[in-house]
Amino acid sequence: MNDSFSGVAVSSIAAASDADGSRNFAGDLGFLWDSWYPAIRSTAIRGRRLATAMLLEIPLVLGRTDEGKAFAMRDSCPHRGIPLSYGRFDGKAVECGYHGWKFEACTGRCVEIPSLTSQDKLKVERIFAGHFPCEERDGYVWVYMTQPGTRLPDPLPAAPVLSVFSESYKITHLDCELPSHVDQGIIGLMDPAHGPFVHKSWFWRSPHSIHAKEKQFEPIANGFRMSTHTPSANSAPYKLLKLMTGEGVSTTIDFVLPNLRTEITRSGKLWLSSRATVTPVRRDLCRIDFVAAYNLPIPVTIVRPFAKTFLRQDQETMIQQAEGLKYNPRLMLIDDADRQAKWYFALKASLLESRRTGEAMVHPMSGPVTLHWRS
Ligand code: FES
Ligand SMILES: [Fe+2]
């Protein structure tokens, strides 16, 4: 089962300044290029409809060819810059609405310039509209964002895919926009200490349930893992799972650059696999895309309201935070509750450094670490 939700938008919120996370990367916007990002839901490109999205401040026009292949072009005609999304798409090529130049959708190659006469020597096929590698996974159109003016790596890394553990399962998607730099969105995602204050819901837990926790972490490629453990006994979903299978429950949570947090919970034959990504739209806007797949005998219509409440609670808090970040305050990261945020910044800096030098990436963690906090 697959369903869609139009998202919780904050586009109307006044733009926050670029004074938050991006300040750690003076001179650029603090985006991680050369990575896959989810641009839109697959369902947004039905038929010959063109859709638009923005990733890392690059406007995109997306669609699907008659053969069913998703494509992503820069939403800008190389002739005069008008968005190609105002043009027409015939299932193969996108025609610009201004002078009718036509571009093959998947390669961006120009195939026609109507104003040319037999006198003209211009090599039409040497003109390209900007275009990006594009793959569909788990109901999203993923786009590989290369920094303008740089080459694609060869081979291209594979687009992320959600782990599933049985042939049939239910899947649901949610998204919400946050009016902040992607770094703030990401450290919000991995922040263990806000739970008892922001996610106060009868179905999850009460603020009085705050207690000391000890969690083991280990380094993984481009990220870190909260090692497989039995989840917190005070949360209802885990109690329910245990009740259903009569077996132990285990959870593994990974964070991997540039922006992926995955959580896999298993108990006997039952499993729940989810992924949250925080994707930079602009320097002052990011979007959380949340997808959950599971084989629990619970309809999606029951699960969605809970997930939606969670996301909304985070979103409301981050809208409030953006108010404060407008004035460029000094911020702090503390041990151990903010250690994951520190790892994130260190991983990011380390990846950028390894790209700059061509040397192997140095992982900020040298081995397993145990963190303690109350939440
Ligand atoms: S601006 Fe697109 S064809 Fe001229
Ligand atoms: Fe949260």
mmCIF file of N, CA and C and ligand atoms in Angstrom, residues 188 194 199 314, ligand 2:
data_model
loop_
_atom_site.group_PDB
_atom_site.id
_atom_site.type_symbol
_atom_site.label_atom_id
_atom_site.label_comp_id
_atom_site.label_asym_id
_atom_site.label_seq_id
_atom_site.Cartn_x
_atom_site.Cartn_y
_atom_site.Cartn_z
ATOM 1 N N GLY A 188 18.732 18.413 14.686
ATOM 2 C CA GLY A 188 17.434 18.243 15.344
ATOM 3 C C GLY A 188 16.968 16.790 15.252
ATOM 4 N N HIS A 194 15.478 16.319 23.270
ATOM 5 C CA HIS A 194 14.244 17.109 23.121
ATOM 6 C C HIS A 194 12.988 16.259 23.292
ATOM 7 N N HIS A 199 8.040 15.996 22.289
ATOM 8 C CA HIS A 199 7.146 14.894 21.906
ATOM 9 C C HIS A 199 6.342 14.390 23.097
ATOM 10 N N ASP A 314 8.127 18.425 15.842
ATOM 11 C CA ASP A 314 9.488 18.864 15.495
ATOM 12 C C ASP A 314 9.436 20.148 14.678
HETATM 13 FE FE FE B 2 11.835 15.052 17.321
#
